[in-house]
XYZ file of C-alpha atoms in Angstrom:
657
model
C -19.574 9.724 20.752
C -21.592 9.223 23.649
C -20.185 6.193 26.244
C -23.797 4.910 27.276
C -24.470 4.302 23.761
C -21.171 2.175 23.467
C -20.327 0.731 27.038
C -22.786 -0.343 29.715
C -21.251 -1.740 32.647
C -24.373 -4.230 34.016
C -24.924 -4.905 37.941
C -23.223 -8.367 38.299
C -19.979 -6.260 36.469
C -20.353 -7.650 33.385
C -19.370 -5.731 30.313
C -21.962 -4.875 27.706
C -21.047 -3.552 24.061
C -22.725 -2.270 21.412
C -22.585 -1.753 17.974
C -24.360 -1.015 14.797
C -22.485 -3.433 12.852
C -24.052 -7.120 11.710
C -22.328 -10.567 12.009
C -22.834 -12.675 9.353
C -19.601 -14.865 9.573
C -16.926 -12.861 9.593
C -16.626 -13.076 13.654
C -16.938 -9.610 14.611
C -19.097 -10.370 16.985
C -15.677 -12.205 19.002
C -13.370 -9.774 17.788
C -14.925 -6.618 19.469
C -15.259 -8.582 22.957
C -11.568 -8.637 23.056
C -11.292 -4.964 21.926
C -13.434 -4.213 24.424
C -11.787 -6.845 27.019
C -8.475 -5.193 26.664
C -9.335 -1.470 27.562
C -11.208 -2.700 30.520
C -9.192 -5.404 31.599
C -12.025 -8.126 32.209
C -12.155 -11.577 30.986
C -13.295 -11.692 27.252
C -15.846 -14.331 28.642
C -17.475 -11.471 30.811
C -17.733 -9.167 27.902
C -21.156 -9.637 25.501
C -21.256 -8.012 22.101
C -25.075 -5.768 20.905
C -25.155 -5.964 17.443
C -27.640 -4.028 14.907
C -30.584 -3.912 17.063
C -31.695 -0.557 16.169
C -33.164 -0.425 19.608
C -29.614 0.013 20.862
C -26.940 0.377 18.954
C -25.866 3.587 17.477
C -26.797 3.802 14.127
C -24.656 2.319 11.367
C -25.213 2.356 7.839
C -24.251 -0.891 7.065
C -21.647 -4.245 7.257
C -19.942 -4.181 4.009
C -16.264 -3.661 1.885
C -14.331 -5.971 4.744
C -15.250 -2.354 7.186
C -16.443 -3.584 10.316
C -13.017 -3.803 11.655
C -11.679 -0.442 10.583
C -14.426 1.673 11.145
C -15.060 0.687 14.545
C -12.621 -1.076 16.432
C -11.419 2.813 17.066
C -14.748 3.524 18.567
C -15.379 0.720 20.676
C -11.299 0.604 22.180
C -11.798 4.368 22.800
C -15.604 4.143 24.404
C -13.547 0.967 26.643
C -10.605 3.183 27.899
C -12.935 6.302 28.607
C -14.960 3.771 30.724
C -11.852 2.661 32.394
C -10.740 5.953 33.330
C -14.038 6.840 34.996
C -13.726 3.837 36.924
C -10.734 4.862 37.979
C -11.925 8.219 38.731
C -15.224 6.249 40.694
C -13.072 4.129 42.941
C -10.354 6.978 43.798
C -13.259 8.797 45.232
C -15.257 5.377 46.907
C -11.285 4.251 48.479
C -10.167 7.921 49.074
C -6.914 7.292 46.945
C -5.592 9.462 44.288
C -6.087 7.884 41.356
C -2.448 7.801 40.109
C -2.183 4.812 42.951
C -5.026 3.066 41.462
C -4.914 0.360 38.284
C -7.638 -2.175 37.056
C -7.646 -6.027 37.720
C -10.194 -8.648 36.479
C -13.250 -6.123 37.084
C -11.746 -4.407 40.192
C -9.856 -1.549 40.910
C -7.356 -0.927 43.572
C -3.855 -0.101 45.067
C -0.775 -2.498 46.155
C -2.111 -2.828 49.591
C -5.212 -4.890 48.579
C -7.985 -2.052 49.028
C -10.083 -3.023 45.782
C -13.807 -2.354 44.550
C -15.101 -3.806 41.665
C -16.652 -2.495 38.700
C -20.682 -3.430 39.973
C -19.931 -1.355 43.107
C -18.907 1.215 41.186
C -22.056 1.701 39.059
C -24.760 0.516 41.273
C -26.029 3.937 42.098
C -25.452 5.537 38.483
C -24.359 4.265 35.089
C -21.384 5.371 32.995
C -22.242 8.294 30.819
C -20.139 11.053 29.216
C -19.274 12.102 25.918
C -16.167 9.864 24.705
C -12.434 12.177 23.922
C -11.113 11.585 20.746
C -7.801 11.481 22.033
C -8.335 8.864 24.796
C -5.519 7.358 26.284
C -5.369 3.318 25.560
C -3.664 0.646 27.179
C -0.140 0.304 25.939
C 0.771 -3.183 24.041
C 2.333 -4.311 27.290
C -0.799 -4.239 29.287
C -2.975 -6.229 26.009
C -4.492 -9.219 27.748
C -6.725 -10.181 24.599
C -5.810 -8.229 21.293
C -3.770 -10.454 19.358
C -4.692 -13.571 20.749
C -6.425 -16.893 19.293
C -10.114 -16.917 20.182
C -12.745 -19.174 19.033
C -15.451 -17.505 17.574
C -18.518 -16.705 20.747
C -21.311 -18.285 18.738
C -19.038 -21.279 17.505
C -20.591 -23.890 20.069
C -24.308 -22.424 19.394
C -23.498 -22.439 15.762
C -22.443 -26.546 15.467
C -24.963 -27.551 18.538
C -28.129 -26.252 16.733
C -28.785 -23.488 19.201
C -28.140 -20.561 17.067
C -31.018 -18.998 15.999
C -31.616 -17.664 12.392
C -34.593 -16.070 10.670
C -36.380 -19.094 10.352
C -36.093 -20.046 13.420
C -38.396 -17.531 15.286
C -41.726 -18.489 16.404
C -44.127 -15.567 18.181
C -47.101 -16.282 19.422
C -50.025 -16.855 16.254
C -47.204 -17.158 13.688
C -48.393 -17.232 10.116
C -46.803 -18.412 6.844
C -46.761 -16.054 4.043
C -46.245 -17.013 0.609
C -45.543 -14.467 -2.625
C -46.900 -14.868 -6.316
C -43.700 -13.897 -8.518
C -43.925 -12.301 -12.073
C -42.576 -14.438 -15.060
C -40.035 -12.188 -14.986
C -38.122 -9.159 -12.883
C -40.205 -6.109 -13.016
C -43.505 -7.707 -13.509
C -46.831 -5.580 -12.057
C -49.985 -7.177 -11.433
C -52.672 -5.603 -13.235
C -55.058 -8.423 -12.093
C -56.040 -10.750 -9.042
C -58.727 -13.280 -9.133
C -58.196 -14.807 -5.870
C -61.539 -16.433 -5.356
C -60.315 -20.108 -5.803
C -57.314 -19.325 -3.461
C -59.530 -17.622 -0.826
C -61.595 -20.936 -0.751
C -58.551 -22.901 0.322
C -57.662 -24.534 3.651
C -55.409 -22.435 6.140
C -55.665 -19.480 4.191
C -56.122 -16.401 6.429
C -56.020 -13.289 3.579
C -55.169 -12.824 -0.107
C -52.802 -9.333 -0.100
C -52.650 -7.352 -3.806
C -50.751 -3.874 -1.926
C -48.549 -1.913 -4.585
C -46.082 -4.777 -6.364
C -46.395 -7.091 -3.773
C -49.112 -10.133 -4.219
C -49.035 -12.877 -1.918
C -51.251 -15.327 0.471
C -51.384 -15.942 4.416
C -52.260 -19.295 5.892
C -51.731 -21.117 8.841
C -49.074 -23.114 7.002
C -46.070 -22.815 4.395
C -47.700 -25.357 1.915
C -51.096 -24.007 2.463
C -50.186 -20.265 1.185
C -47.611 -21.301 -1.761
C -50.710 -23.474 -2.753
C -52.966 -20.730 -2.444
C -50.223 -18.398 -4.292
C -50.149 -20.722 -7.044
C -54.120 -21.149 -7.618
C -54.140 -17.266 -8.106
C -55.273 -16.142 -11.653
C -53.327 -13.257 -12.553
C -52.482 -10.937 -15.161
C -48.927 -9.313 -15.197
C -47.899 -6.609 -17.048
C -44.062 -6.830 -17.911
C -41.367 -3.596 -18.056
C -40.691 -2.687 -21.814
C -37.047 -2.651 -22.112
C -36.117 1.045 -22.523
C -32.376 1.636 -23.827
C -30.393 2.763 -20.378
C -27.071 4.398 -20.871
C -23.839 3.076 -20.021
C -22.091 5.446 -17.218
C -18.620 6.272 -18.076
C -16.051 6.747 -15.484
C -12.253 7.737 -15.850
C -10.713 6.123 -12.387
C -7.235 6.751 -13.816
C -6.176 8.939 -17.124
C -2.535 9.745 -17.605
C -1.627 12.034 -20.814
C 0.358 10.335 -23.196
C -0.518 6.799 -22.565
C -1.702 5.940 -26.283
C 1.668 7.171 -26.852
C 3.925 5.651 -24.680
C 1.743 1.913 -26.309
C 2.885 3.243 -29.583
C 6.413 3.432 -28.900
C 7.128 0.508 -26.539
C 8.862 -2.523 -27.496
C 6.692 -5.036 -26.418
C 2.802 -4.485 -26.236
C 0.622 -7.079 -25.655
C -3.710 -7.095 -25.420
C -6.047 -9.267 -23.699
C -9.504 -9.412 -23.168
C -11.056 -11.677 -19.598
C -14.875 -12.283 -19.260
C -16.616 -13.221 -15.745
C -20.357 -14.269 -15.556
C -23.461 -13.350 -13.627
C -23.023 -15.676 -10.365
C -25.606 -16.287 -7.773
C -24.817 -15.638 -3.755
C -25.912 -19.194 -3.128
C -26.155 -18.853 0.253
C -27.098 -22.827 2.137
C -30.483 -21.071 3.518
C -32.566 -19.136 0.957
C -33.900 -15.745 2.132
C -36.517 -15.554 4.979
C -38.275 -13.084 7.498
C -40.188 -13.360 10.344
C -42.392 -9.651 11.002
C -44.997 -8.394 13.003
C -46.898 -5.677 12.090
C -48.952 -3.749 14.795
C -50.804 -0.736 14.632
C -48.271 1.180 17.155
C -45.337 -0.282 15.436
C -43.321 -3.166 14.061
C -40.614 -6.214 15.147
C -38.411 -7.569 12.168
C -36.386 -10.475 12.934
C -33.787 -10.924 9.646
C -30.514 -11.474 8.545
C -29.059 -8.248 7.040
C -26.031 -6.179 6.249
C -27.958 -3.164 7.342
C -30.666 -3.119 9.696
C -31.072 0.690 10.349
C -31.901 0.664 6.013
C -33.968 -2.597 6.778
C -36.113 -0.655 9.273
C -36.735 2.323 7.222
C -37.690 0.457 4.053
C -40.269 -1.611 6.002
C -41.273 1.730 8.015
C -41.892 2.774 4.368
C -43.842 -0.697 3.020
C -46.227 -0.217 5.736
C -46.981 3.191 6.543
C -44.916 3.192 10.126
C -42.776 5.917 11.592
C -39.427 4.696 11.646
C -38.899 4.966 14.914
C -41.806 2.675 15.960
C -40.046 -0.061 13.975
C -37.198 -2.009 15.732
C -34.958 -4.518 13.312
C -33.644 -7.289 15.939
C -30.796 -9.075 13.051
C -30.529 -12.715 13.188
C -27.946 -15.382 11.957
C -27.395 -15.646 8.725
C -26.534 -18.678 6.656
C -24.699 -17.189 3.900
C -25.462 -14.065 2.372
C -21.677 -12.285 0.631
C -24.352 -9.025 0.240
C -27.260 -11.254 -0.581
C -29.169 -9.348 2.770
C -28.408 -6.139 1.812
C -31.600 -6.206 -0.245
C -34.681 -5.455 2.151
C -36.925 -7.788 -0.591
C -37.968 -10.760 2.114
C -38.785 -8.581 5.123
C -40.761 -5.851 3.428
C -42.666 -8.760 1.508
C -43.316 -10.188 5.127
C -43.934 -6.931 6.450
C -47.141 -6.308 4.266
C -48.412 -10.007 4.535
C -48.543 -8.948 8.435
C -50.279 -5.871 8.131
C -52.840 -7.240 5.670
C -53.388 -10.692 7.851
C -52.427 -8.749 11.918
C -50.548 -11.331 12.794
C -46.830 -11.993 12.972
C -45.734 -13.743 9.268
C -43.023 -15.613 8.194
C -41.462 -15.232 4.488
C -39.300 -17.932 3.600
C -38.378 -17.963 -0.522
C -37.654 -21.482 -2.298
C -34.329 -22.463 -3.672
C -35.622 -21.690 -7.123
C -37.074 -18.267 -6.414
C -33.299 -17.067 -4.476
C -31.785 -17.914 -7.526
C -34.219 -16.156 -10.056
C -35.367 -13.232 -8.174
C -32.643 -12.387 -5.881
C -29.707 -9.740 -6.981
C -26.191 -11.645 -8.393
C -22.936 -10.371 -8.453
C -22.296 -8.576 -12.260
C -21.014 -9.854 -15.386
C -17.700 -8.482 -16.650
C -15.564 -7.843 -19.965
C -12.279 -6.548 -18.752
C -9.916 -5.413 -21.775
C -6.312 -4.896 -20.863
C -3.214 -3.802 -22.895
C 0.469 -2.991 -21.466
C 3.406 -1.774 -23.338
C 6.866 -2.934 -21.747
C 10.303 -1.491 -22.580
C 13.467 -3.561 -23.699
C 14.564 -3.716 -20.470
C 11.507 -5.723 -19.747
C 9.608 -2.567 -17.470
C 5.410 -1.638 -18.031
C 5.689 1.986 -19.539
C 2.082 2.047 -20.020
C -1.152 0.577 -19.066
C -5.087 0.925 -21.033
C -7.606 -0.858 -19.085
C -11.805 -0.548 -19.667
C -13.914 -2.608 -17.490
C -17.029 -3.253 -18.858
C -19.714 -4.166 -15.691
C -23.102 -3.811 -14.136
C -24.213 -1.724 -10.948
C -22.476 -3.239 -7.654
C -24.791 -1.700 -5.794
C -28.291 0.429 -5.231
C -26.444 3.444 -4.237
C -27.356 5.133 -7.861
C -25.102 6.592 -10.690
C -23.580 8.533 -8.315
C -19.621 8.429 -9.834
C -17.542 8.427 -6.715
C -19.642 5.470 -5.591
C -19.434 3.573 -9.137
C -15.620 3.587 -8.441
C -15.734 2.438 -5.128
C -17.846 -0.485 -6.042
C -18.110 -1.296 -9.600
C -14.620 -0.257 -10.090
C -12.859 -1.344 -6.924
C -9.659 -3.083 -7.481
C -9.811 -1.555 -11.339
C -6.534 0.462 -10.990
C -3.445 -1.833 -10.268
C -1.194 -1.681 -7.317
C 2.065 -1.496 -9.644
C 4.465 1.622 -10.657
C 3.225 2.074 -14.062
C 4.154 5.350 -15.302
C 1.309 5.885 -17.587
C -1.903 4.770 -17.385
C -5.524 5.012 -18.490
C -8.312 3.045 -16.612
C -11.569 3.785 -17.919
C -15.058 1.625 -15.896
C -17.685 1.190 -18.370
C -21.311 0.410 -16.109
C -23.740 -0.799 -18.222
C -27.303 -1.672 -18.481
C -28.604 -5.384 -17.504
C -31.728 -7.223 -17.212
C -30.757 -8.541 -14.094
C -30.525 -7.613 -10.777
C -27.521 -6.773 -9.977
C -25.807 -6.206 -6.265
C -22.759 -6.166 -4.130
C -21.529 -9.210 -3.934
C -18.519 -10.312 -1.564
C -15.422 -8.127 -2.640
C -17.501 -6.146 -5.157
C -15.587 -6.024 -8.432
C -12.147 -6.626 -6.576
C -12.477 -10.068 -7.518
C -13.129 -9.619 -11.790
C -10.701 -6.882 -12.054
C -7.358 -8.828 -9.858
C -8.176 -11.677 -11.872
C -7.438 -9.990 -15.244
C -4.615 -7.833 -14.133
C -3.015 -10.559 -11.942
C -3.811 -12.655 -15.186
C -2.583 -10.376 -17.368
C 0.516 -9.596 -15.232
C 1.757 -13.244 -15.582
C 1.039 -13.169 -18.828
C 3.404 -10.200 -19.704
C 6.139 -11.666 -17.724
C 6.108 -14.224 -19.362
C 5.837 -12.668 -22.635
C 9.556 -10.928 -21.830
C 10.967 -13.993 -20.205
C 10.394 -13.108 -16.401
C 9.823 -14.822 -13.944
C 5.997 -13.931 -12.761
C 7.254 -12.785 -9.197
C 10.025 -11.187 -10.095
C 8.474 -9.249 -12.133
C 6.048 -7.984 -9.674
C 8.273 -7.129 -7.222
C 10.400 -4.823 -9.884
C 7.078 -2.697 -10.357
C 6.063 -2.557 -6.877
C 7.794 -0.318 -4.600
C 5.162 -0.783 -1.241
C 7.367 -2.752 1.415
C 4.019 -4.515 2.830
C 3.017 -5.956 -0.638
C 6.581 -6.741 -1.471
C 7.156 -8.593 2.232
C 3.430 -10.366 1.284
C 4.883 -11.669 -2.188
C 8.137 -12.782 -0.665
C 6.652 -15.062 2.224
C 4.107 -16.714 -0.125
C 6.781 -17.334 -2.628
C 9.241 -18.815 0.532
C 6.644 -20.701 1.895
C 4.992 -22.531 -1.092
C 8.504 -23.144 -2.637
C 6.962 -21.396 -5.005
C 9.394 -21.935 -8.255
C 10.449 -25.413 -7.920
C 9.937 -28.311 -10.509
C 6.763 -30.022 -10.070
C 5.281 -33.389 -11.541
C 3.965 -33.429 -15.120
C 0.403 -31.659 -15.294
C 0.721 -29.491 -12.105
C 1.912 -26.215 -11.659
C 2.274 -23.072 -9.253
C 0.527 -19.858 -9.540
C 0.617 -17.146 -8.246
C -1.258 -13.584 -7.727
C -1.357 -10.640 -5.310
C -3.396 -7.034 -4.289
C -4.346 -4.639 -1.647
C -7.515 -4.403 -0.963
C -9.243 -1.313 1.217
C -6.004 -1.663 3.421
C -5.140 -5.762 3.951
C -1.837 -7.356 1.694
C -2.480 -10.410 0.042
C -0.277 -12.567 -1.814
C -1.676 -16.441 -2.786
C 0.395 -19.145 -4.667
C -2.139 -22.032 -6.263
C -1.100 -25.425 -6.650
C -3.825 -27.150 -9.098
C -3.479 -30.526 -11.386
C -4.518 -30.469 -14.792
C -6.242 -33.657 -15.895
C -6.295 -34.813 -19.584
C -9.889 -33.936 -19.682
C -9.024 -30.363 -18.485
C -10.658 -30.796 -15.346
C -8.909 -28.589 -12.567
C -8.145 -29.720 -9.627
C -6.443 -27.245 -6.873
C -4.302 -29.542 -4.226
C -2.626 -26.459 -2.079
C -3.278 -23.032 -1.694
C -1.203 -20.604 0.108
C -1.484 -17.263 1.783
C -0.257 -14.212 3.989
C -2.160 -11.980 5.078
C -1.040 -8.240 6.250
C -4.149 -6.498 8.031
C -2.534 -4.190 10.160
C -3.031 -5.091 14.089
C -4.206 -8.338 14.307
C -6.828 -8.743 16.972
C -7.680 -12.602 16.470
C -5.348 -14.613 14.196
C -7.577 -17.508 14.180
C -10.469 -15.458 13.044
C -8.388 -13.742 10.136
C -7.408 -17.261 9.018
C -11.102 -18.466 9.118
C -11.747 -15.807 6.967
C -9.376 -15.849 4.801
C -9.919 -20.061 4.034
C -13.279 -19.561 4.080
C -12.895 -16.572 1.047
C -10.465 -18.761 -0.833
C -12.952 -21.915 -0.963
C -15.726 -19.757 -2.007
C -13.865 -18.182 -4.724
C -12.560 -21.592 -5.894
C -15.910 -22.577 -6.432
C -16.710 -19.375 -8.600
C -13.305 -20.029 -10.548
C -14.155 -23.468 -11.516
C -17.495 -24.001 -11.726
C -20.162 -21.288 -10.906
C -22.210 -19.446 -14.034
C -26.007 -17.893 -13.557
C -27.385 -18.784 -16.893
C -29.932 -16.635 -18.262
C -31.298 -15.133 -20.964
C -33.839 -12.310 -21.585
C -33.819 -11.089 -17.859
C -35.201 -14.676 -17.158
C -33.105 -17.113 -14.544
C -32.463 -20.133 -15.627
C -30.901 -22.076 -13.607
C -32.667 -22.022 -10.772
C -31.313 -25.579 -8.674
C -28.356 -27.171 -7.345
C -28.075 -29.778 -9.912
C -27.802 -26.754 -12.895
C -26.082 -24.336 -10.594
C -23.181 -26.302 -9.095
C -20.937 -25.102 -6.034
C -17.899 -26.527 -4.523
C -18.281 -29.425 -1.748
C -15.965 -31.306 0.492
C -14.317 -33.383 -2.169
C -13.536 -29.954 -4.101
C -11.872 -28.673 -1.077
C -8.265 -28.285 -1.811
C -5.577 -30.857 0.177
C -4.237 -28.003 2.752
C -4.701 -24.170 2.531
C -2.230 -22.548 4.836
C -2.966 -18.871 5.717
C -0.080 -17.314 7.042
C -1.592 -13.847 9.498
C 1.673 -11.290 9.761
C 0.178 -8.356 10.537
C 1.723 -4.939 11.186
C 1.135 -3.981 14.618
C 2.027 -0.465 13.829
C -0.741 -0.269 11.403
C -4.506 0.263 12.175
C -6.673 -3.002 11.680
C -8.052 -3.111 8.645
C -10.923 -5.882 6.995
C -10.536 -9.987 6.280
C -13.960 -10.581 5.092
C -13.695 -10.187 1.487
C -9.590 -10.057 0.788
C -8.812 -13.666 1.047
C -11.282 -13.753 -1.878
C -9.734 -11.408 -4.380
C -6.547 -13.224 -5.552
C -7.619 -16.729 -5.761
C -9.212 -16.652 -9.081
C -5.916 -15.281 -10.659
C -3.742 -17.466 -8.452
C -5.681 -20.383 -9.894
C -5.574 -19.589 -13.741
C -1.554 -18.508 -13.478
C -1.467 -22.003 -12.203
C -3.542 -24.059 -15.002
C -1.099 -22.066 -17.758
C 2.061 -23.297 -15.540
C 0.332 -26.752 -15.580
C -0.611 -27.369 -19.121
C 0.004 -24.494 -20.836
C -3.734 -23.225 -21.379
C -4.194 -19.356 -20.668
C -8.129 -19.383 -19.796
C -9.465 -15.713 -19.805
C -12.632 -16.599 -19.130
C -14.248 -17.848 -15.505
C -15.338 -20.669 -14.461
C -12.115 -22.832 -16.044
C -14.420 -25.336 -17.116
C -13.020 -28.990 -18.798
C -13.591 -27.646 -22.187
C -11.916 -24.238 -21.849
C -9.052 -25.525 -20.352
C -8.775 -28.042 -23.028
C -9.176 -25.816 -26.297
C -6.701 -23.246 -24.856
C -4.229 -26.281 -23.912
C -0.864 -25.204 -26.041
C 2.827 -27.781 -24.858
C 4.454 -26.142 -22.544
C 8.114 -25.085 -23.754
């Protein structure tokens, strides 16, 4: 790693840090600024963080999996620490004093006698450069100035005042609007395009048929859409060909079937989760300016370098000549990993020879964007006479969660995420079946973790009740991980888990370990006689290792809980034969303010001696199971199918003993 790729001291003494990661609501720009400010011993307001601009930042594969802080914190801290030591070395020569006598303070370096020099003076003649050592010493905890301190997101003021710039806000000179003619279903190809009527319509600049893309460029969006609707197109729909199911054994202990057969108590259950939409508040949009010598892309994306390569390939340019300048995203959760809207804008721009904005409609977003895969989860477990789990068999049937291909290792990390329970079980068999689907599926917030943890934590609750054990005590007796035990015990304590509640109210417990982050939750719900579920309160304890910004952690966990509650109670993307039927908010409801819990209490109790781990996804993972378990506690309804609609709750309801 080269210092100049990560840290630059500007002429005014401020600091610019560079990362290939992307900010789309996680707060990483703020966290990265805190890390760099801490190691360089400058006020955090003096640090600017450049993210994802392919002309400025080092290569990065992408922003997903709650890995941003875990992957980038060590690199940025090392680079900043090396920059600080390099500045001290320069200050030693400048002041004529031994480096050992010098220390940093607020962007200056000096000794105890008042001799000081600013960072700006030290880089005036030459920027900082050099290879960053892997063992560069970091400032000790007693010198931490910004790590662990609450700090509002640096973009917050711009967002709430409307100054934040999103992809659809970009307005280069001569900007035109583009619209795409869509096939009736995914995969359709245009075999004939009659564009005579469209070309004669007002404002039309170009009609494009390039490979699989058929579209119109016009001066105004309504003109482009009207002309796209006027195209007469013959579509060739893809033939339905059988695809093989990919089978991946994730844990396979000998003797599992025998252990189940000899168990004192066995239980089996099947859980299902539907396809759900990313349902971003702002549909996908991109502005692309393709020129003979290169292209500039303004878009929300998880993978700026992947997007650069996709755009370059679509318009026949060298990838080095394409610059991606990421913009604010209006909600993504994995959606913007796909380059589709940017590639469409690039192809239209190439033919129109003008910058082009393509913005999908709400109906397009529902019908044509990737969705979270469906899942059917079959689980059987056996307990011995003392109530200990002795065997576990788990079959996960789902679809692909990324476009990474059939590599079993990728499938295990994505479609199989969190399929192996975090408990001590002597014998287990966990098998993943990645099955074909006519829908377009892709990575979604937490990938398959929310699916698997819903089934695992719901079933663990069932096992506890079937063996007449307290659900928390049952989990604790099967966990030897001290950090997991600690978050479980803490959330039970702060929530009053187990206390008597009014009629038709209940507490539900769930926990998980996601990418090194420990999370435990208690949900309190009320179930009406109609079966309608109201989430009243949620308590969460999270341990993400070293905490950089506790407010940022709370924000992410609260948001994850809110969104996950929406999946659990309301959301289902209905489809038939590959065609999506729910294409508007009236047929695909999401949670609004009136659905929000009365309170969400997030206790951030990290382990400062452990590496920082991510929080963008873990908070959303246990919530469905916590809510479902609370519904059972409230009214005796064990609902194994999401969403937990009033009809399903009524059907499953039984009197609580």
